[in-house]
Amino acid sequence: MFWELEKKDIIRLLTAVGGMLLYSVGINNFIVPANLYSGGMMGISQILRTLLIRYTDFHMGGTDIAGMINFVLNVPLFFLAYYSISKGFFLRTIVCVLSQTAFLTLIPIPSVPIVEDTLTASLIGGILTGAGIGFSLHGGGSSGGVDILGIFFTKRFQDFSVGRLNLSVNIGIYLVCALLFDIQVVIYCIIYSSINALILDRTHTQNISTEVFIFTKEDPQKVMDYILKNLVRGATYWEAKGGYTQEKTNIVFTVISKHELTALKRRLKQIDPAAFLVSKENVGIEGKYMKHL
């Protein structure tokens, strides 16, 4: 059992680090060559880097120092992750931010943009970076910065999401960019940021509340036990009658995350392979419902 738990943690950590690699590829290969600015803490770091180079003529060869600046700015938020979220999340975030800094520093920035069209670069960059952050959150870590704040507030407010917070912070960042840089750059940055937020929330499946109906002719208590004990969710079931066969059936209802739905489907195949499951994503919830992040 200890080995299985250890192996699972390693897989989650590798998933989170892989997300950081995907994020860094998007930044260094598409966003930076197009002279665009990311959002969140990385966007602030890129602005500081640009101002540093512009007014002090500071250079480190072909290395982009934005990743290093980003790490320094993240240090105060590490304490928030440790004391307000969890020690495990804190440790995985440390690993993610360190790997992100290494990837951003080591991945070469093309001297000639891979994609000449700025709109295409912003779209591809948004998809890669949004998915990268989403995978890191899915693995239990984060890229730090606004993601830490996003997890912190999402645990406390029902309708809150990491992507929405990113988008809100980015509006402030791009207002600053509008004052410092070309307005056309800001427009493309906003497009990139919107795609990034959209992909992040779709990838971060723990953040998607899902309504589930399970129709089974087997003992519904087996399904209920798994939902209550393993997923730690509430559930309700009642007896019903099939409209076509008039046979007795049972309906189990619960609301879980999309991430938990994957585990429920696997278990349901073992309990009742003939069970019928209906799910609906992004349902509105009022009342006591804890997000398992």
Tab-separated table of C-alpha atoms in Angstrom:
chain	number	residue	atom	x	y	z
A	1	MET	CA	0.000	0.000	0.000
A	2	PHE	CA	2.878	2.365	0.834
A	3	TRP	CA	4.506	1.683	-2.543
A	4	GLU	CA	1.233	2.331	-4.377
A	5	LEU	CA	0.810	5.655	-2.584
A	6	GLU	CA	4.408	6.609	-3.292
A	7	LYS	CA	4.077	5.630	-6.949
A	8	LYS	CA	0.868	7.662	-7.282
A	9	ASP	CA	2.563	10.721	-5.799
A	10	ILE	CA	5.472	10.360	-8.221
A	11	ILE	CA	3.071	10.185	-11.174
A	12	ARG	CA	1.255	13.309	-9.968
A	13	LEU	CA	4.533	15.157	-9.541
A	14	LEU	CA	5.729	14.147	-13.019
A	15	THR	CA	2.388	15.328	-14.427
A	16	ALA	CA	2.844	18.698	-12.735
A	17	VAL	CA	6.440	19.059	-13.970
A	18	GLY	CA	5.346	18.011	-17.464
A	19	GLY	CA	2.757	20.784	-17.334
A	20	MET	CA	5.511	23.269	-16.539
A	21	LEU	CA	7.503	22.020	-19.529
A	22	LEU	CA	4.464	22.520	-21.783
A	23	TYR	CA	3.926	25.998	-20.318
A	24	SER	CA	7.568	26.965	-20.861
A	25	VAL	CA	7.498	25.744	-24.475
A	26	GLY	CA	4.474	27.950	-25.116
A	27	ILE	CA	6.117	30.994	-23.529
A	28	ASN	CA	9.603	30.696	-25.084
A	29	ASN	CA	8.565	29.458	-28.544
A	30	PHE	CA	5.452	31.534	-29.206
A	31	ILE	CA	4.818	34.353	-26.712
A	32	VAL	CA	8.301	35.835	-26.262
A	33	PRO	CA	9.274	35.692	-29.999
A	34	ALA	CA	6.037	37.521	-30.818
A	35	ASN	CA	6.935	40.232	-28.251
A	36	LEU	CA	3.804	39.431	-26.272
A	37	TYR	CA	3.380	39.381	-22.514
A	38	SER	CA	1.967	36.597	-20.405
A	39	GLY	CA	-0.445	37.193	-17.563
A	40	GLY	CA	-0.149	36.701	-13.824
A	41	MET	CA	3.178	36.754	-12.051
A	42	MET	CA	5.008	35.795	-15.244
A	43	GLY	CA	3.533	38.816	-17.032
A	44	ILE	CA	4.732	41.094	-14.225
A	45	SER	CA	8.175	39.447	-14.479
A	46	GLN	CA	8.287	40.023	-18.239
A	47	ILE	CA	7.401	43.698	-17.831
A	48	LEU	CA	10.129	44.108	-15.191
A	49	ARG	CA	12.590	42.322	-17.501
A	50	THR	CA	11.735	44.633	-20.394
A	51	LEU	CA	12.082	47.749	-18.236
A	52	LEU	CA	15.348	46.447	-16.807
A	53	ILE	CA	16.801	45.911	-20.287
A	54	ARG	CA	15.394	49.176	-21.622
A	55	TYR	CA	16.653	51.468	-18.867
A	56	THR	CA	19.786	49.698	-17.603
A	57	ASP	CA	20.925	47.874	-20.754
A	58	PHE	CA	21.128	44.686	-18.675
A	59	HIS	CA	21.639	41.466	-20.675
A	60	MET	CA	22.447	37.829	-19.929
A	61	GLY	CA	23.362	36.670	-23.409
A	62	GLY	CA	20.500	34.743	-24.999
A	63	THR	CA	18.898	33.887	-21.645
A	64	ASP	CA	15.527	35.349	-20.710
A	65	ILE	CA	15.738	36.427	-17.057
A	66	ALA	CA	11.947	36.685	-16.700
A	67	GLY	CA	11.857	33.156	-15.264
A	68	MET	CA	14.350	34.079	-12.542
A	69	ILE	CA	12.443	37.250	-11.670
A	70	ASN	CA	9.262	35.185	-11.519
A	71	PHE	CA	10.834	32.819	-8.972
A	72	VAL	CA	11.905	35.703	-6.713
A	73	LEU	CA	8.399	37.243	-6.810
A	74	ASN	CA	6.878	33.863	-5.917
A	75	VAL	CA	8.809	33.445	-2.665
A	76	PRO	CA	6.254	35.334	-0.463
A	77	LEU	CA	3.397	33.287	-1.970
A	78	PHE	CA	5.113	30.033	-1.003
A	79	PHE	CA	4.272	30.860	2.611
A	80	LEU	CA	0.584	31.245	1.697
A	81	ALA	CA	0.664	27.829	0.005
A	82	TYR	CA	2.319	26.258	3.058
A	83	TYR	CA	0.126	27.731	5.797
A	84	SER	CA	-3.242	28.177	4.030
A	85	ILE	CA	-3.524	25.330	1.503
A	86	SER	CA	-1.425	22.264	2.354
A	87	LYS	CA	2.148	21.166	2.885
A	88	GLY	CA	1.883	18.729	-0.024
A	89	PHE	CA	0.678	21.500	-2.339
A	90	PHE	CA	3.522	23.701	-1.064
A	91	LEU	CA	6.178	21.078	-1.832
A	92	ARG	CA	4.780	20.303	-5.292
A	93	THR	CA	4.542	24.026	-6.058
A	94	ILE	CA	8.190	24.510	-5.066
A	95	VAL	CA	9.168	21.701	-7.461
A	96	CYS	CA	6.957	23.141	-10.219
A	97	VAL	CA	8.282	26.693	-9.913
A	98	LEU	CA	11.893	25.471	-9.789
A	99	SER	CA	11.335	23.303	-12.888
A	100	GLN	CA	9.510	26.180	-14.599
A	101	THR	CA	12.440	28.504	-13.897
A	102	ALA	CA	14.872	25.909	-15.263
A	103	PHE	CA	12.780	25.272	-18.401
A	104	LEU	CA	12.296	28.989	-19.115
A	105	THR	CA	16.027	29.545	-18.691
A	106	LEU	CA	17.233	26.532	-20.700
A	107	ILE	CA	14.696	26.337	-23.554
A	108	PRO	CA	16.186	28.501	-26.333
A	109	ILE	CA	14.124	31.365	-27.690
A	110	PRO	CA	14.104	31.237	-31.514
A	111	SER	CA	15.827	34.196	-33.149
A	112	VAL	CA	13.181	34.018	-35.882
A	113	PRO	CA	9.565	33.425	-34.736
A	114	ILE	CA	8.274	29.918	-35.478
A	115	VAL	CA	4.951	31.498	-36.434
A	116	GLU	CA	5.100	34.844	-38.234
A	117	ASP	CA	1.443	35.732	-37.645
A	118	THR	CA	1.029	37.280	-34.193
A	119	LEU	CA	-2.602	36.186	-33.855
A	120	THR	CA	-1.681	32.562	-34.535
A	121	ALA	CA	1.196	32.781	-32.060
A	122	SER	CA	-1.108	34.151	-29.364
A	123	LEU	CA	-3.643	31.359	-29.953
A	124	ILE	CA	-1.086	28.537	-29.930
A	125	GLY	CA	0.724	30.077	-26.966
A	126	GLY	CA	-2.562	30.375	-25.054
A	127	ILE	CA	-3.442	26.735	-25.697
A	128	LEU	CA	-0.015	25.439	-24.610
A	129	THR	CA	0.353	27.605	-21.510
A	130	GLY	CA	-3.250	27.122	-20.379
A	131	ALA	CA	-2.971	23.353	-20.740
A	132	GLY	CA	0.404	23.392	-18.998
A	133	ILE	CA	-0.924	25.223	-15.938
A	134	GLY	CA	-4.027	23.017	-15.945
A	135	PHE	CA	-1.930	19.833	-15.927
A	136	SER	CA	0.186	21.204	-13.084
A	137	LEU	CA	-2.928	21.920	-11.019
A	138	HIS	CA	-4.278	18.494	-11.994
A	139	GLY	CA	-1.070	16.968	-10.621
A	140	GLY	CA	-1.510	18.767	-7.313
A	141	GLY	CA	1.019	21.560	-7.865
A	142	SER	CA	0.928	24.927	-9.572
A	143	SER	CA	3.068	27.415	-11.435
A	144	GLY	CA	2.895	29.670	-8.390
A	145	GLY	CA	1.868	33.303	-8.477
A	146	VAL	CA	-1.793	33.887	-9.212
A	147	ASP	CA	-2.420	30.115	-9.293
A	148	ILE	CA	-1.692	29.928	-5.552
A	149	LEU	CA	-4.134	32.770	-4.922
A	150	GLY	CA	-6.632	31.076	-7.248
A	151	ILE	CA	-6.514	27.802	-5.306
A	152	PHE	CA	-6.721	29.709	-2.027
A	153	PHE	CA	-9.890	31.572	-3.033
A	154	THR	CA	-11.447	28.624	-4.918
A	155	LYS	CA	-11.376	26.585	-1.701
A	156	ARG	CA	-13.388	29.329	-0.007
A	157	PHE	CA	-15.877	30.503	-2.657
A	158	GLN	CA	-18.195	28.240	-4.661
A	159	ASP	CA	-18.294	30.162	-7.936
A	160	PHE	CA	-14.599	31.019	-8.000
A	161	SER	CA	-12.153	29.573	-10.539
A	162	VAL	CA	-8.424	29.859	-11.160
A	163	GLY	CA	-8.968	30.922	-14.771
A	164	ARG	CA	-11.271	33.779	-13.803
A	165	LEU	CA	-8.770	35.155	-11.303
A	166	ASN	CA	-6.011	34.917	-13.908
A	167	LEU	CA	-8.163	36.847	-16.362
A	168	SER	CA	-8.974	39.553	-13.783
A	169	VAL	CA	-5.330	40.058	-12.801
A	170	ASN	CA	-4.318	40.084	-16.445
A	171	ILE	CA	-6.647	43.001	-17.163
A	172	GLY	CA	-4.627	45.083	-14.710
A	173	ILE	CA	-1.339	43.910	-16.217
A	174	TYR	CA	-2.436	44.749	-19.748
A	175	LEU	CA	-3.610	48.202	-18.702
A	176	VAL	CA	-0.023	48.797	-17.627
A	177	CYS	CA	1.179	47.357	-20.957
A	178	ALA	CA	-1.125	49.773	-22.771
A	179	LEU	CA	0.641	52.685	-21.078
A	180	LEU	CA	4.151	51.326	-21.658
A	181	PHE	CA	3.922	49.586	-25.026
A	182	ASP	CA	2.038	49.526	-28.316
A	183	ILE	CA	-1.753	49.115	-27.958
A	184	GLN	CA	-1.697	46.497	-30.721
A	185	VAL	CA	0.536	44.341	-28.509
A	186	VAL	CA	-2.013	44.648	-25.711
A	187	ILE	CA	-4.846	43.465	-27.988
A	188	TYR	CA	-2.954	40.311	-28.921
A	189	CYS	CA	-2.020	39.773	-25.262
A	190	ILE	CA	-5.688	39.917	-24.287
A	191	ILE	CA	-6.520	37.308	-26.944
A	192	TYR	CA	-3.713	35.106	-25.631
A	193	SER	CA	-4.850	35.581	-22.027
A	194	SER	CA	-8.479	34.696	-22.851
A	195	ILE	CA	-7.474	31.473	-24.614
A	196	ASN	CA	-5.129	30.660	-21.736
A	197	ALA	CA	-7.928	31.081	-19.155
A	198	LEU	CA	-10.382	29.030	-21.236
A	199	ILE	CA	-7.996	26.103	-21.719
A	200	LEU	CA	-6.868	26.251	-18.073
A	201	ASP	CA	-10.395	25.872	-16.722
A	202	ARG	CA	-11.156	23.059	-19.186
A	203	THR	CA	-7.938	21.213	-18.283
A	204	HIS	CA	-8.199	21.735	-14.536
A	205	THR	CA	-10.968	19.130	-14.189
A	206	GLN	CA	-11.009	19.363	-10.390
A	207	ASN	CA	-12.603	22.770	-10.856
A	208	ILE	CA	-15.546	21.569	-12.985
A	209	SER	CA	-18.648	20.669	-10.959
A	210	THR	CA	-20.551	17.786	-12.584
A	211	GLU	CA	-24.088	16.565	-11.951
A	212	VAL	CA	-24.356	12.762	-12.165
A	213	PHE	CA	-27.334	10.396	-12.437
A	214	ILE	CA	-26.644	6.647	-12.259
A	215	PHE	CA	-29.322	4.129	-13.242
A	216	THR	CA	-28.617	0.638	-11.900
A	217	LYS	CA	-30.583	-2.548	-11.218
A	218	GLU	CA	-27.941	-3.735	-8.765
A	219	ASP	CA	-27.787	-2.844	-5.080
A	220	PRO	CA	-27.476	0.982	-5.075
A	221	GLN	CA	-25.751	0.880	-1.696
A	222	LYS	CA	-22.545	-0.341	-3.365
A	223	VAL	CA	-22.460	2.790	-5.514
A	224	MET	CA	-23.432	4.950	-2.536
A	225	ASP	CA	-20.640	3.489	-0.400
A	226	TYR	CA	-18.018	4.313	-3.013
A	227	ILE	CA	-19.276	7.884	-3.406
A	228	LEU	CA	-19.538	8.466	0.350
A	229	LYS	CA	-16.334	6.743	1.489
A	230	ASN	CA	-13.920	7.043	-1.435
A	231	LEU	CA	-14.984	10.308	-3.061
A	232	VAL	CA	-16.211	11.803	0.234
A	233	ARG	CA	-19.304	13.209	-1.438
A	234	GLY	CA	-22.961	13.235	-0.548
A	235	ALA	CA	-25.411	11.199	-2.647
A	236	THR	CA	-29.095	10.364	-2.804
A	237	TYR	CA	-30.858	7.362	-4.324
A	238	TRP	CA	-34.439	6.337	-4.940
A	239	GLU	CA	-36.356	3.493	-6.552
A	240	ALA	CA	-37.871	3.964	-10.001
A	241	LYS	CA	-39.535	1.975	-12.760
A	242	GLY	CA	-38.319	1.647	-16.338
A	243	GLY	CA	-40.669	3.351	-18.800
A	244	TYR	CA	-40.236	0.673	-21.474
A	245	THR	CA	-39.678	-2.540	-19.503
A	246	GLN	CA	-41.588	-1.503	-16.365
A	247	GLU	CA	-38.803	-3.198	-14.427
A	248	LYS	CA	-37.607	-1.911	-11.065
A	249	THR	CA	-34.412	0.181	-11.159
A	250	ASN	CA	-32.512	2.506	-8.839
A	251	ILE	CA	-31.348	6.056	-9.458
A	252	VAL	CA	-28.304	7.462	-7.646
A	253	PHE	CA	-27.732	11.211	-7.778
A	254	THR	CA	-24.606	13.154	-6.776
A	255	VAL	CA	-22.564	16.230	-7.670
A	256	ILE	CA	-18.807	15.686	-8.016
A	257	SER	CA	-15.913	17.213	-9.925
A	258	LYS	CA	-15.132	16.118	-13.467
A	259	HIS	CA	-11.865	14.719	-12.116
A	260	GLU	CA	-13.774	12.528	-9.631
A	261	LEU	CA	-16.173	11.431	-12.363
A	262	THR	CA	-13.347	9.560	-14.099
A	263	ALA	CA	-12.721	7.496	-10.956
A	264	LEU	CA	-16.461	6.900	-10.476
A	265	LYS	CA	-16.833	5.558	-14.019
A	266	ARG	CA	-13.998	3.072	-13.460
A	267	ARG	CA	-15.540	1.831	-10.214
A	268	LEU	CA	-19.027	1.669	-11.726
A	269	LYS	CA	-17.827	-0.768	-14.397
A	270	GLN	CA	-16.805	-3.118	-11.589
A	271	ILE	CA	-20.022	-2.718	-9.589
A	272	ASP	CA	-22.487	-2.874	-12.485
A	273	PRO	CA	-21.197	-3.033	-16.084
A	274	ALA	CA	-24.778	-2.579	-17.299
A	275	ALA	CA	-25.324	0.656	-15.350
A	276	PHE	CA	-26.430	3.770	-17.253
A	277	LEU	CA	-24.728	7.065	-16.319
A	278	VAL	CA	-25.759	10.601	-17.280
A	279	SER	CA	-23.537	13.592	-16.450
A	280	LYS	CA	-23.734	17.337	-16.999
A	281	GLU	CA	-20.790	19.692	-16.492
A	282	ASN	CA	-20.619	23.201	-15.010
A	283	VAL	CA	-23.793	22.970	-12.963
A	284	GLY	CA	-24.734	25.780	-10.608
A	285	ILE	CA	-24.556	24.881	-6.915
A	286	GLU	CA	-26.035	26.701	-3.931
A	287	GLY	CA	-25.400	25.601	-0.384
A	288	LYS	CA	-22.652	23.575	1.223
A	289	TYR	CA	-20.402	21.994	-1.394
A	290	MET	CA	-16.667	21.653	-0.866
A	291	LYS	CA	-14.311	21.633	-3.835
A	292	HIS	CA	-11.696	18.895	-3.462
A	293	LEU	CA	-8.553	20.537	-4.837
